[in-house]
Coordinates of C-alpha atoms in Angstrom, one line a residue:
Chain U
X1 CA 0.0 0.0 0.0
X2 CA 2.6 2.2 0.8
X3 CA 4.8 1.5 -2.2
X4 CA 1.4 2.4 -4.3
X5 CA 1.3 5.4 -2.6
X6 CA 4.9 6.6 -3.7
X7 CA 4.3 5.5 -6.8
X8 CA 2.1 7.8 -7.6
X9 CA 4.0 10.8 -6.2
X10 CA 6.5 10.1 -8.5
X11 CA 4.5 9.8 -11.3
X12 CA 3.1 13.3 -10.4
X13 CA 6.6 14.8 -10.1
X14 CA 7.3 13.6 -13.6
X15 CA 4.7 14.8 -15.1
X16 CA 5.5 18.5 -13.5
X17 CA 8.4 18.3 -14.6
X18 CA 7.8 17.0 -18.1
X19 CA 4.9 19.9 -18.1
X20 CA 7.5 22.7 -16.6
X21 CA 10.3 21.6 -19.4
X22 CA 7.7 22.0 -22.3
X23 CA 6.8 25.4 -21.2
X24 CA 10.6 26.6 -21.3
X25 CA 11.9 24.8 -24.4
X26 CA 11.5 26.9 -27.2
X27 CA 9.5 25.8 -30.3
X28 CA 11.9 24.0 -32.8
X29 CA 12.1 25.9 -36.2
X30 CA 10.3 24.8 -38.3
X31 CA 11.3 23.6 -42.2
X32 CA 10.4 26.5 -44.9
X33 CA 6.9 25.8 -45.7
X34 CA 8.0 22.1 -46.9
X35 CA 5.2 20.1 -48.3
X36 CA 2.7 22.9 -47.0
X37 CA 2.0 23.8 -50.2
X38 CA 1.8 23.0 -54.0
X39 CA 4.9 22.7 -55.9
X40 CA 5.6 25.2 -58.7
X41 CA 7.0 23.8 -61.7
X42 CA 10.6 26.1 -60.9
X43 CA 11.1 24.6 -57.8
X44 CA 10.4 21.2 -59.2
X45 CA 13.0 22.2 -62.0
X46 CA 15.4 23.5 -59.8
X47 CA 15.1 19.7 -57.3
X48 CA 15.8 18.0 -60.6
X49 CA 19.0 20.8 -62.1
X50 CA 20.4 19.8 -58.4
X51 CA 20.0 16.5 -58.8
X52 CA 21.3 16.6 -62.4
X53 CA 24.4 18.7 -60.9
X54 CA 25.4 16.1 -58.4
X55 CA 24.5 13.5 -61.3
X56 CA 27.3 15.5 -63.3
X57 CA 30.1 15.8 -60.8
X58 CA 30.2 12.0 -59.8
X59 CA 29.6 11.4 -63.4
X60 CA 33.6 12.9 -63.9
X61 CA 35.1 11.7 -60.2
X62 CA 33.5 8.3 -61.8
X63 CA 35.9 8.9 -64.8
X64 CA 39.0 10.4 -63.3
X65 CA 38.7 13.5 -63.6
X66 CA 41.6 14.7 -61.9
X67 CA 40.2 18.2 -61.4
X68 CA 37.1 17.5 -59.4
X69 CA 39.1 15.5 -57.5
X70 CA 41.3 18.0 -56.8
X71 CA 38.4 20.6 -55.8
X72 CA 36.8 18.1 -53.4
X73 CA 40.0 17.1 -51.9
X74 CA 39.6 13.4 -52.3
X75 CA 42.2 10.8 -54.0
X76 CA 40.2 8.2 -55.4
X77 CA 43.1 6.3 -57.0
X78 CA 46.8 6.2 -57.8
X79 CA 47.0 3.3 -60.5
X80 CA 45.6 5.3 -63.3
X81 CA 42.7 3.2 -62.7
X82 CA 39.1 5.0 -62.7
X83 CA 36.3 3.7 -61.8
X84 CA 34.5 3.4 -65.6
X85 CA 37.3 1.5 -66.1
X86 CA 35.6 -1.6 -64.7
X87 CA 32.4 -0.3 -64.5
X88 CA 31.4 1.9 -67.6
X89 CA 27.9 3.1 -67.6
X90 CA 28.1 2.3 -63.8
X91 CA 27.6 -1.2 -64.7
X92 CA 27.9 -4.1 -62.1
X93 CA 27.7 -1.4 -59.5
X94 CA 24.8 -2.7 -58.5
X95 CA 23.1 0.5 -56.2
X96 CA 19.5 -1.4 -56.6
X97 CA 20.9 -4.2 -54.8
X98 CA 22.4 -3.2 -51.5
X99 CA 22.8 -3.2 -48.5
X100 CA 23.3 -6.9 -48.8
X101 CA 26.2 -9.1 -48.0
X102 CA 29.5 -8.4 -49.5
X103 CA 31.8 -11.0 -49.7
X104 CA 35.1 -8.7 -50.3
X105 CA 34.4 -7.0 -47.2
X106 CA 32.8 -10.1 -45.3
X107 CA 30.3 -8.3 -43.7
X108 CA 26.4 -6.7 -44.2
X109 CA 27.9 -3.5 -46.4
X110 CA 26.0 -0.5 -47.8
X111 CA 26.9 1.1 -51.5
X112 CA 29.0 3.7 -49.5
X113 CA 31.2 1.3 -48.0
X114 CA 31.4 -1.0 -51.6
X115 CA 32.5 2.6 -53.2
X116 CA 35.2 2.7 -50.7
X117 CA 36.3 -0.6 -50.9
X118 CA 37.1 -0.4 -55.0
X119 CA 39.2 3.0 -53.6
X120 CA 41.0 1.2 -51.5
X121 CA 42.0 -1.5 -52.9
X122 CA 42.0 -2.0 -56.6
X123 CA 42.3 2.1 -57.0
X124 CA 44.6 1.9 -54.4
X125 CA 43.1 5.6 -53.3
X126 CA 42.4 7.0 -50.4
X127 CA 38.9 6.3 -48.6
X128 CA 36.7 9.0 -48.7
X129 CA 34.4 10.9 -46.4
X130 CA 31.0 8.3 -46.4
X131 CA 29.0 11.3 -45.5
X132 CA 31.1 14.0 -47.9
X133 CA 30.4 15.6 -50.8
X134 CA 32.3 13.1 -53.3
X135 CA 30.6 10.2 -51.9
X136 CA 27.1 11.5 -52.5
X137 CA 27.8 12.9 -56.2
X138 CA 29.5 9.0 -56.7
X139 CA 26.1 7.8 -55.5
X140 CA 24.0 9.8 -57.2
X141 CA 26.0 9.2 -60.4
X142 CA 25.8 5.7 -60.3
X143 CA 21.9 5.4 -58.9
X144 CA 21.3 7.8 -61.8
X145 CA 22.9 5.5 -64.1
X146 CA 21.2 2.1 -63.0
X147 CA 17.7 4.2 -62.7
X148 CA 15.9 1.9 -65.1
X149 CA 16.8 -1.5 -63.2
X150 CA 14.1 -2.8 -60.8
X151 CA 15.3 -2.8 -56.7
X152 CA 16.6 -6.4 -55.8
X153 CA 17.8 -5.9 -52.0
X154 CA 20.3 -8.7 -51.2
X155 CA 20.6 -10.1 -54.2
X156 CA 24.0 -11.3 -55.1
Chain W
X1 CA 17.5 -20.9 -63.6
X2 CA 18.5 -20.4 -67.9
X3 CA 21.8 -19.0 -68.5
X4 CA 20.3 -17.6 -71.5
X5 CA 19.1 -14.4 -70.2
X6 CA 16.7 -13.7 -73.2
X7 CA 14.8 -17.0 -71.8
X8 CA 14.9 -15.0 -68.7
X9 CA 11.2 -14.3 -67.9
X10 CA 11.3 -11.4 -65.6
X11 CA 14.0 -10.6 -68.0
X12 CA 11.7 -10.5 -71.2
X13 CA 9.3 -8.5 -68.8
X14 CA 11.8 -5.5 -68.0
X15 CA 12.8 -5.8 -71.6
X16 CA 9.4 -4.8 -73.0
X17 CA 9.3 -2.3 -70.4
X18 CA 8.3 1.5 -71.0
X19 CA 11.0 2.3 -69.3
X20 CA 13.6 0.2 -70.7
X21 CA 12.8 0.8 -74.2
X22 CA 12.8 4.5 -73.6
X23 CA 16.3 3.8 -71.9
X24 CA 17.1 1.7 -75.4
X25 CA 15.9 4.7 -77.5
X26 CA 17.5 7.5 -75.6
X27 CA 21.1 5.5 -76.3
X28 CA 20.4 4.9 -79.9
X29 CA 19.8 8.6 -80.3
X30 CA 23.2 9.5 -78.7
X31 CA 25.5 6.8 -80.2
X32 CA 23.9 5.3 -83.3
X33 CA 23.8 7.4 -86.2
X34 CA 21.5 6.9 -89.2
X35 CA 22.4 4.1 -91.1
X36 CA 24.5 2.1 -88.7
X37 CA 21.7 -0.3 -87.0
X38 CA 22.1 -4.1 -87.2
X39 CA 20.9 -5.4 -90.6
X40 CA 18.2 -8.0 -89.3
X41 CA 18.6 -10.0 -92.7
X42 CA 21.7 -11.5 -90.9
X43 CA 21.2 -15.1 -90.1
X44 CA 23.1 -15.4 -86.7
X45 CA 23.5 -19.6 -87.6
X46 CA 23.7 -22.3 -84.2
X47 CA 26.1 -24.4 -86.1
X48 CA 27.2 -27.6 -84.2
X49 CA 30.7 -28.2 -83.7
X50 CA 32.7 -30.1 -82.1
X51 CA 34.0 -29.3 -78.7
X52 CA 36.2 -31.0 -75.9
X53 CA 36.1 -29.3 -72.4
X54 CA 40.0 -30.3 -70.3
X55 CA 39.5 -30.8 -66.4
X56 CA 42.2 -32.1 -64.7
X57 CA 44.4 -33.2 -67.4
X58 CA 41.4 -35.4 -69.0
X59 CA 39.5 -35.1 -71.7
X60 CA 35.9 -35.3 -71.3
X61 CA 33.2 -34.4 -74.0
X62 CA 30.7 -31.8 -73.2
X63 CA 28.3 -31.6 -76.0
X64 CA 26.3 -28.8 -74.8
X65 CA 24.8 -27.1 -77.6
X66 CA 25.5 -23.2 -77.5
X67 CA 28.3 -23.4 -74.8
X68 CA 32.3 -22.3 -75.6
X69 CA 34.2 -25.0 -74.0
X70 CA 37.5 -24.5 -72.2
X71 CA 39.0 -25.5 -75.8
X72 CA 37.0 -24.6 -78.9
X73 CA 37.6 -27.2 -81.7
X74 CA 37.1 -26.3 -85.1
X75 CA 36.8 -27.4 -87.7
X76 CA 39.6 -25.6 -90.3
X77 CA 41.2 -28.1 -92.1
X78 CA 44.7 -28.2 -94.2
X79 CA 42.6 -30.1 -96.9
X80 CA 44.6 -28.2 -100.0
X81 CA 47.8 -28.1 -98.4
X82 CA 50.7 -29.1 -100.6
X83 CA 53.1 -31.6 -98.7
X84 CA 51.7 -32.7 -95.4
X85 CA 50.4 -30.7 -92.6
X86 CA 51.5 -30.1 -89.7
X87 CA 50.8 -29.6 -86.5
X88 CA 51.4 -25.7 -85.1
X89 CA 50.5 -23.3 -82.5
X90 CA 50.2 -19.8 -81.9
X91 CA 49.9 -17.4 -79.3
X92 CA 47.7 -14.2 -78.8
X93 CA 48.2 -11.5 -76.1
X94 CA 46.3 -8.1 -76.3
X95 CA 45.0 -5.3 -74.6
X96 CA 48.2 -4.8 -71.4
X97 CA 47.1 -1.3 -70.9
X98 CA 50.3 -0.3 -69.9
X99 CA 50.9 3.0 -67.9
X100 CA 54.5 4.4 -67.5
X101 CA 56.1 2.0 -64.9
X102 CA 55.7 4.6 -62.5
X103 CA 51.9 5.1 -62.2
X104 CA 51.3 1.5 -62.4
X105 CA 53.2 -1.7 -62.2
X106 CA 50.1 -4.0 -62.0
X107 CA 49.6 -4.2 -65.6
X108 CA 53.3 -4.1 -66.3
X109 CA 53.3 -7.1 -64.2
X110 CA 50.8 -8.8 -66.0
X111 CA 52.2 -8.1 -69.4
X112 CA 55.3 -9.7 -68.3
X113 CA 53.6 -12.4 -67.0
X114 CA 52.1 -13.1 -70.4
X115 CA 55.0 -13.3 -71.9
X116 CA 56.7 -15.4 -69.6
X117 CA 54.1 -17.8 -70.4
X118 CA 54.6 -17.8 -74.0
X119 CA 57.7 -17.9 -73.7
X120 CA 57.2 -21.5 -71.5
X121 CA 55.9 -22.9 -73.6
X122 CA 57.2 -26.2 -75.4
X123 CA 57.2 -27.0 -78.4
X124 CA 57.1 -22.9 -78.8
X125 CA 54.5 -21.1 -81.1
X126 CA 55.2 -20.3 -84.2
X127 CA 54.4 -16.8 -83.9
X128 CA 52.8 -14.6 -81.5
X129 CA 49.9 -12.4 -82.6
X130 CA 49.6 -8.8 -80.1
X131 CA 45.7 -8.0 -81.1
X132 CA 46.6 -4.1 -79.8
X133 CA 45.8 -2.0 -76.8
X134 CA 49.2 -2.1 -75.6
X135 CA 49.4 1.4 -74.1
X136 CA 46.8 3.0 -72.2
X137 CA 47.4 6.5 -73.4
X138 CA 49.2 6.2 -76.8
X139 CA 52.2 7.7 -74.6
X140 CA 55.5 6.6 -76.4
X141 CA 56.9 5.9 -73.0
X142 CA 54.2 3.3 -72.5
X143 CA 54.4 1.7 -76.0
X144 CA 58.7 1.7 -75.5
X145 CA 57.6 -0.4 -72.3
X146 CA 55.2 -2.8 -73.8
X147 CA 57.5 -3.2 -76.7
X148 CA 60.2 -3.9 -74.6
X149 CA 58.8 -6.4 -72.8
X150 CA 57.7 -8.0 -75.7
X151 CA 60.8 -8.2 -77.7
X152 CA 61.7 -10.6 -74.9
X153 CA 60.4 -12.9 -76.9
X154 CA 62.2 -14.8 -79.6
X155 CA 59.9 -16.0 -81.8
X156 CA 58.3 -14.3 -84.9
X157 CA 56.0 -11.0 -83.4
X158 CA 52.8 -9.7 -85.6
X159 CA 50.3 -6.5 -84.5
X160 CA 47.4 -4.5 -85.0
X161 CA 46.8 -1.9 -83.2
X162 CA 43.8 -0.9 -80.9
X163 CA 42.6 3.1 -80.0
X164 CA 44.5 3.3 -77.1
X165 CA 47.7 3.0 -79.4
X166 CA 46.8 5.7 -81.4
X167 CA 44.7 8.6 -81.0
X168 CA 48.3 10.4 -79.0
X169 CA 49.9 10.8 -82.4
X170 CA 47.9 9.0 -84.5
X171 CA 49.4 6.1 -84.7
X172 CA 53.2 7.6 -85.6
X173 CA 55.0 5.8 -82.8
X174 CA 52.8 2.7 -83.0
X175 CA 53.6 2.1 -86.6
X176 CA 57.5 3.1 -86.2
X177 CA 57.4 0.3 -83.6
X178 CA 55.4 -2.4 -85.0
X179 CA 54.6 -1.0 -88.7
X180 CA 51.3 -0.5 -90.6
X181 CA 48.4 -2.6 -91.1
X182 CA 46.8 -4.4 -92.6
X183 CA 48.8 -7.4 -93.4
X184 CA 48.3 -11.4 -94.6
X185 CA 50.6 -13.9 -94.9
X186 CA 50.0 -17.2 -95.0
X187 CA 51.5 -20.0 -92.7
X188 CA 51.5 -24.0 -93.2
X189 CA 48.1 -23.5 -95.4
X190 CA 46.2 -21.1 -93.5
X191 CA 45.9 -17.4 -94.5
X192 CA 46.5 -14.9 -91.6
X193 CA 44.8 -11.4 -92.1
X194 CA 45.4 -8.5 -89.3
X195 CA 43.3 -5.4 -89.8
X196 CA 43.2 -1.8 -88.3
X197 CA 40.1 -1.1 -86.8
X198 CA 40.4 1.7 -84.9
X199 CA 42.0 4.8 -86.9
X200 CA 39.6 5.4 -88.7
X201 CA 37.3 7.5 -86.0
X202 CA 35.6 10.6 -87.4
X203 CA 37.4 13.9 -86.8
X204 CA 35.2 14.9 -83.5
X205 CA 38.3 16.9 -82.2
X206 CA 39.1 19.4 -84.8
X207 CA 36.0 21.3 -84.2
X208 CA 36.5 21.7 -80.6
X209 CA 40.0 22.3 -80.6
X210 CA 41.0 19.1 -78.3
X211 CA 45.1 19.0 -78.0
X212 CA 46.1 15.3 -78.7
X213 CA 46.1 14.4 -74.9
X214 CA 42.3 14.7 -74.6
X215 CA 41.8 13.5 -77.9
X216 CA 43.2 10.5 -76.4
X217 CA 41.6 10.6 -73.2
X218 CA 38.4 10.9 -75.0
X219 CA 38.9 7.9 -76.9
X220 CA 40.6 6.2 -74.1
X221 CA 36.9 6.4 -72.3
X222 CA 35.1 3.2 -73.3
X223 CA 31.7 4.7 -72.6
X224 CA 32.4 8.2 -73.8
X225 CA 30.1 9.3 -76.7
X226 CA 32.7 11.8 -78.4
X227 CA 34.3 9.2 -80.1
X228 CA 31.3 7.8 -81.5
X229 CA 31.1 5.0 -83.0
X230 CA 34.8 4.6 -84.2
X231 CA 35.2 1.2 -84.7
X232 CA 35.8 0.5 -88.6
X233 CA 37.4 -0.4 -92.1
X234 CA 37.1 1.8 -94.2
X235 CA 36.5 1.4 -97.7
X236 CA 40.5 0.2 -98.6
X237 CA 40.8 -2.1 -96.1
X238 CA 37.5 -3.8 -97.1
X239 CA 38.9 -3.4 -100.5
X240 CA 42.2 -4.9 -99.3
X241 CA 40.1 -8.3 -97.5
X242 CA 38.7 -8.8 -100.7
X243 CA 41.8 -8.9 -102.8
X244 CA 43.4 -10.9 -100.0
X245 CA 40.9 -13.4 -100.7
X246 CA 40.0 -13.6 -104.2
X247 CA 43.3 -16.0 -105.2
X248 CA 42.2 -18.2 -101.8
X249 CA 40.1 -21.3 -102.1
X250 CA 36.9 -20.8 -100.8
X251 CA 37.3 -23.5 -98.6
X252 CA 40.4 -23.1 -97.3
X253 CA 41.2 -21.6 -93.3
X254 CA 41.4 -18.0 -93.0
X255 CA 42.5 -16.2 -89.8
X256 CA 41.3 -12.8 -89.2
X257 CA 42.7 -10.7 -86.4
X258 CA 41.3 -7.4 -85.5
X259 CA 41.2 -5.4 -82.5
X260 CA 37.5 -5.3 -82.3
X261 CA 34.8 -7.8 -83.5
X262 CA 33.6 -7.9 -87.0
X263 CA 29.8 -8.0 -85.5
X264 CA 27.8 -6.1 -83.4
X265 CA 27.5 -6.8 -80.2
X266 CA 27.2 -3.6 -78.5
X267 CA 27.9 -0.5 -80.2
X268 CA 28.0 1.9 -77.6
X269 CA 31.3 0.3 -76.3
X270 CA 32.2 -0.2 -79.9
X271 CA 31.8 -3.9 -79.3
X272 CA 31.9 -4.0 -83.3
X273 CA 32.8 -2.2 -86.5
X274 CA 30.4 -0.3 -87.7
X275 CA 31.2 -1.9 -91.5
X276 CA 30.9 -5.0 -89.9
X277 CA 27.7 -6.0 -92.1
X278 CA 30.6 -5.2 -95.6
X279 CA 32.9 -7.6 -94.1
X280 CA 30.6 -10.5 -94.0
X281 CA 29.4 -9.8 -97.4
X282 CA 33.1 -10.2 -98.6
X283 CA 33.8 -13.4 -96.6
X284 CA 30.4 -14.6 -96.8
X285 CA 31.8 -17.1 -99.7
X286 CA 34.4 -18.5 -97.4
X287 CA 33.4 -21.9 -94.8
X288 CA 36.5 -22.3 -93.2
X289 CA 37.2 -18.7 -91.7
X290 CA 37.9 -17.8 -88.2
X291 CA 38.1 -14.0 -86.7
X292 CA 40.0 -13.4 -83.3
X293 CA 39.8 -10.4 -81.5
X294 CA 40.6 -8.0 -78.5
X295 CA 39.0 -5.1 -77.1
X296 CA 36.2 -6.7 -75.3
X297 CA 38.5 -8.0 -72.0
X298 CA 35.8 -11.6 -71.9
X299 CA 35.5 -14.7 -73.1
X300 CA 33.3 -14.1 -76.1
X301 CA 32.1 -16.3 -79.0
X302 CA 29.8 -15.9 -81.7
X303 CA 29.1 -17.5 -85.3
X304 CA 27.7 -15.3 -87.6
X305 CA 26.7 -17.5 -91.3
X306 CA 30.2 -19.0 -91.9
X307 CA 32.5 -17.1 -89.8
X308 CA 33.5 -18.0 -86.2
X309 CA 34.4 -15.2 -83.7
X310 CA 36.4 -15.8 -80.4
X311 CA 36.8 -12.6 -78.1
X312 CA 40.0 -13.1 -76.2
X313 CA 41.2 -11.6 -72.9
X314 CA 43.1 -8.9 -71.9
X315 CA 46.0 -9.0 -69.3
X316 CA 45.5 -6.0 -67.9
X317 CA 41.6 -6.2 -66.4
X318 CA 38.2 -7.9 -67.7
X319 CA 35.1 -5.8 -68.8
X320 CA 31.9 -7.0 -67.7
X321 CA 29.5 -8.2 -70.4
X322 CA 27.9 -5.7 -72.1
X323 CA 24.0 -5.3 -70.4
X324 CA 22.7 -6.5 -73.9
X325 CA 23.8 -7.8 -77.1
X326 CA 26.1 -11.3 -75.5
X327 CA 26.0 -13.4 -78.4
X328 CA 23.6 -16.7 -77.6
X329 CA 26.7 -18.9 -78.4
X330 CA 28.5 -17.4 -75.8
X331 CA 29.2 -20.0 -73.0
X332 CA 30.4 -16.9 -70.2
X333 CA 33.2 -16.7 -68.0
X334 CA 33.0 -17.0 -64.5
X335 CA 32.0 -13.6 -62.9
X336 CA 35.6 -12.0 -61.2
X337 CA 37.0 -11.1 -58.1
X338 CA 37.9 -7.6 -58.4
X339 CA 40.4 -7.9 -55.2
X340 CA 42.5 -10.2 -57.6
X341 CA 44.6 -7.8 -60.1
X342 CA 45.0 -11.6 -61.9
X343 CA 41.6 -12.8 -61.7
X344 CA 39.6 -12.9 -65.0
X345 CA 42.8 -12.2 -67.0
X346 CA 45.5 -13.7 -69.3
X347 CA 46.2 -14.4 -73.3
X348 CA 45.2 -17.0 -75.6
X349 CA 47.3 -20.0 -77.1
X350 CA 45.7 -21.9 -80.3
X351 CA 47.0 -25.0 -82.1
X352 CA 46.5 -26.2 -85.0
X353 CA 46.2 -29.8 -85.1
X354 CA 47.3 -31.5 -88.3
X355 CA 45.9 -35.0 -86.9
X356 CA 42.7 -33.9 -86.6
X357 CA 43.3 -31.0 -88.5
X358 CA 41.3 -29.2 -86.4
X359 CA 41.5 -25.2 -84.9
X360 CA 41.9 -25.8 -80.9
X361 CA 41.7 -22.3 -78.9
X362 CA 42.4 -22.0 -75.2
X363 CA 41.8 -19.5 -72.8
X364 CA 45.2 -19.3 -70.6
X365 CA 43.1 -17.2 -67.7
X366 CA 44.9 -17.6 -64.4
X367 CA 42.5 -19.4 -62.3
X368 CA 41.4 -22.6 -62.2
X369 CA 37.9 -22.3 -63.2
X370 CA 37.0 -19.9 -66.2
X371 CA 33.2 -20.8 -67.4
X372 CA 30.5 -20.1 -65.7
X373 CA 28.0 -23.2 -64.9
X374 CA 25.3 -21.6 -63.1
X375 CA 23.9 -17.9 -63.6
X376 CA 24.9 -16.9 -60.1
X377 CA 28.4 -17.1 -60.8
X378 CA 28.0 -15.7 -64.3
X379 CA 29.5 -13.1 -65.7
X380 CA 26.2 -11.6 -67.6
X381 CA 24.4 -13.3 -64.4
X382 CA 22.9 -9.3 -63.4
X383 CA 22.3 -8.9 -67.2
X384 CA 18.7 -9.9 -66.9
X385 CA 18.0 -7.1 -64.2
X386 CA 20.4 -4.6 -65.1
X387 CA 19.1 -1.8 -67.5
X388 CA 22.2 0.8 -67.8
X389 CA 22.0 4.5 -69.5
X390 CA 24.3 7.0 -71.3
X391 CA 26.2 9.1 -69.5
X392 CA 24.5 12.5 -68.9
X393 CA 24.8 15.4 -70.9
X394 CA 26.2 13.5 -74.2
X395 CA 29.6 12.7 -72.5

């Protein structure tokens, strides 16, 4: 009975305090008007030139292109070796299959870390950032180019 | 499951997707100009031939119609010979890539280890063939290396050249080296033909005022658009194939050797020539007539009417199938293990048995296994599910 008791105290106390906190956080901004109304056809241009731009920049770090590289600050391979070189049109990259199970790296591996592997080892580059700039224009170049192929997650 | 991935239902299904044929249409409209689409009239024949597959030091008969054994027999006999035939082999190596020996030593390494091969072996060939690609960037450094390290070897040397040979200085150094093409001789009763097909691109630099280094690196790119579709003849070397043969018995073995393959397989990669439809017109005649090429980095065959066509490999690093076009006779290599710089790799040795008087090709890959015998672990296994596109923006 007792116990019961200071149970419920506590239960009141938490729920002042929860109650006080509320009152003093302030209101988290909120995102610019985001799905609150109709998209013009400009913005939806302008998602789809971004897209295209990131498309375009992995598009020549794909191919070696020594300048991008250079502006992004990554090292993606010091054989000479590019990535089209084994993979031209992004072929047997493979983005509509992962994550899945990659036997290279013998573990449960994403795109990302399959990107870095072929740096690493047959490129014998330098990894890059997983969450940098080069990385995402690398993914969105190869999605982009594999966009027709249907999703097969885990398939080998 | 069939390894013949237009059998492939959910294959057949993407293939008559909207999608995929707009994805079909938006790459015939960058790379394939009027007038250079497959002629359908083309009967693309499934001849039966004989075949021996070699596992462990036996012989045992695999009989599987549509499948390139280990050794391809064939049938290209001495028949007209004068004096007796007899028995000779020869060895190809192509497409070593090589990069000055200070950016890369991989594929110096694997060059070398092609010709060490060669050079092993006993009796010795007769000749070796070098079926072109043998710098990377047409860099007279890099074809100095490769021809070094091919002059290590003492037996009779022929070439062709591939793009990455020429498109630096259009072809200057590569024919001081190696001289011109084409050229036949013929060799204990077979003719030997080796053909240019790669100088005869169409001037896409001039216009935008490329310096020779990014001419080259344009046509070093083999899914860059700016080249076109380079792969070709012309009308003097067709011209020249038909002379060659005209005093030649229709039934008699000719070798052709080209850089790329006198079909079309994929033309965006210039898996072809774009005359390719000319050539077989001029051969057409011949039953005994055999072309072996480069370029494609796979084990590749295909039969096209009379003529048989064997892709070799490259030492340097394997393409992957092309997502469309493998020919139906083509029995694929095992899919590769990119962490191996030697896996799915090596050069090509081909006898000519006067017993049997038959053709034998092997693949000298360095692993133990090179043919695929279940989709999974095929090279064109993702084929059936992979639908690619051209690079944005014409590139």
């Amino acid at each position: 009975m007792r116990a019961t008791r200071s149970s419920w105290v506590a239960l009141l106390a938490g729920l002042c305090l929860a109650g006080g906190t509320w009152l003093v956080l302030p209101e988290p901004p909120r995102p610019a008007l985001a799905h609150k109304e109709p998209h013009t056809s400009e913005q939806l241009k302008l998602f789809q030139d971004l897209f295209m731009e990131q498309v375009g920049i992995g598009d020549l770090l794909f191919h070696g292109d020594a300048e991008t590289e250079r502006r992004l600050g990554v090292t993606l391979s010091k054989t000479g070796w590019a990535c089209a070189m084994c993979h031209p049109y992004a072929s047997d990259t493979h983005p509509a299959q992962f994550p899945k199970w990659q036997e290279q790296m013998s573990k449960f591996a994403t795109l990302r870390d399959m990107i870095n592997w072929c740096i690493e080892k047959p490129n014998e580059g330098e990894a890059i950032d997983p969450d940098g700039p080069a990385m995402k224009a690398l993914e969105a170049y190869i999605t982009w180019s594999n966009r027709n192929s249907p999703l097969q997650p885990g398939v080998h | 499951m069939s390894l013949d991935h237009h059998h492939d239902e959910h294959g057949d299904k993407l293939l008559g997707s909207d999608d995929f044929q707009q994805a079909r249409r938006e790459m015939r409209r960058v790379l394939w100009r009027p007038g250079l689409r497959a002629d359908t009239q083309v009967s693309i024949t499934r001849r039966i031939f004989i075949h021996r597959a070699l596992l462990g030091g036996t012989a045992a008969a695999a009989a599987t119609a549509g499948w390139l054994p280990r050794i391809n027999t064939m049938d290209m006999a001495f028949a007209q010979e004068a004096g007796p035939p007899s028995t000779f082999r020869f060895a190809w190596i192509s497409d070593t890539h090589l990069y000055p020996k200070e950016v890369n030593t991989r594929f110096v390494e694997k060059a070398v280890r092609a010709v060490n091969d060669v050079k092993a072996m006993d009796p010795p060939p007769d000749f070796l063939i070098f079926g072109g690609d043998l710098a990377q960037l047409g860099d007279p450094v890099e074809l100095k290396l490769g021809a070094e390290i091919i002059n290590e070897l003492d037996v009779r040397k022929v070439f062709i050249p591939g793009e990455h040979d020429w498109y630096l200085d259009m072809g200057k150094t590569w024919n001081e080296l190696f001289g011109t093409s084409p050229w036949t001789f013929d060799h204990k009763g077979v003719r030997f033909i080796g053909l240019d097909t790669v100088s005869r691109a169409m001037d896409f630099w001039t216009a935008r005022n490329m310096t020779p280094t990014e001419r080259m690196a344009a046509m070093a790119t083999l899914d860059g658009a700016l080249g076109g579709a380079w792969a070709g003849l012309g009308r003097e070397q067709l011209d020249f194939l038909d002379r060659t043969l005209s005093d030649w018995g229709t039934d008699r073995p000719v070798v052709i050797f080209s850089h790329n393959p006198l079909y079309e397989y994929y033309p965006p990669w210039n898996f072809w020539v774009r005359d390719w439809r000319e050539v077989h017109e001029i051969v057409k005649p011949y039953t005994k007539i055999t072309n072996i090429h480069g370029h494609t980095h796979q084990v590749l065959y295909n039969e096209i009417g009379a003529m048989r066509s064997i892709g070799m490999l490259a030492t340097s690093w394997p393409w992957p199938y092309a997502p469309e076009g493998v020919p139906k006779l083509t029995r694929p290599m095992l899919r590769v293990d990119p962490g191996d710089p030697f896996d799915g790799v090596g050069w090509g040795q081909i006898t000519f048995n006067a017993d049997n008087q038959h053709v034998e090709h092997e693949y000298m890959m360095w692993r133990k296994d090179i043919l695929a015998t279940s989709q999974v672990d095929s090279g064109t296994g993702d084929n059936p599910t992979t639908f690619l596109s051209p690079r944005p923006d014409g590139r």
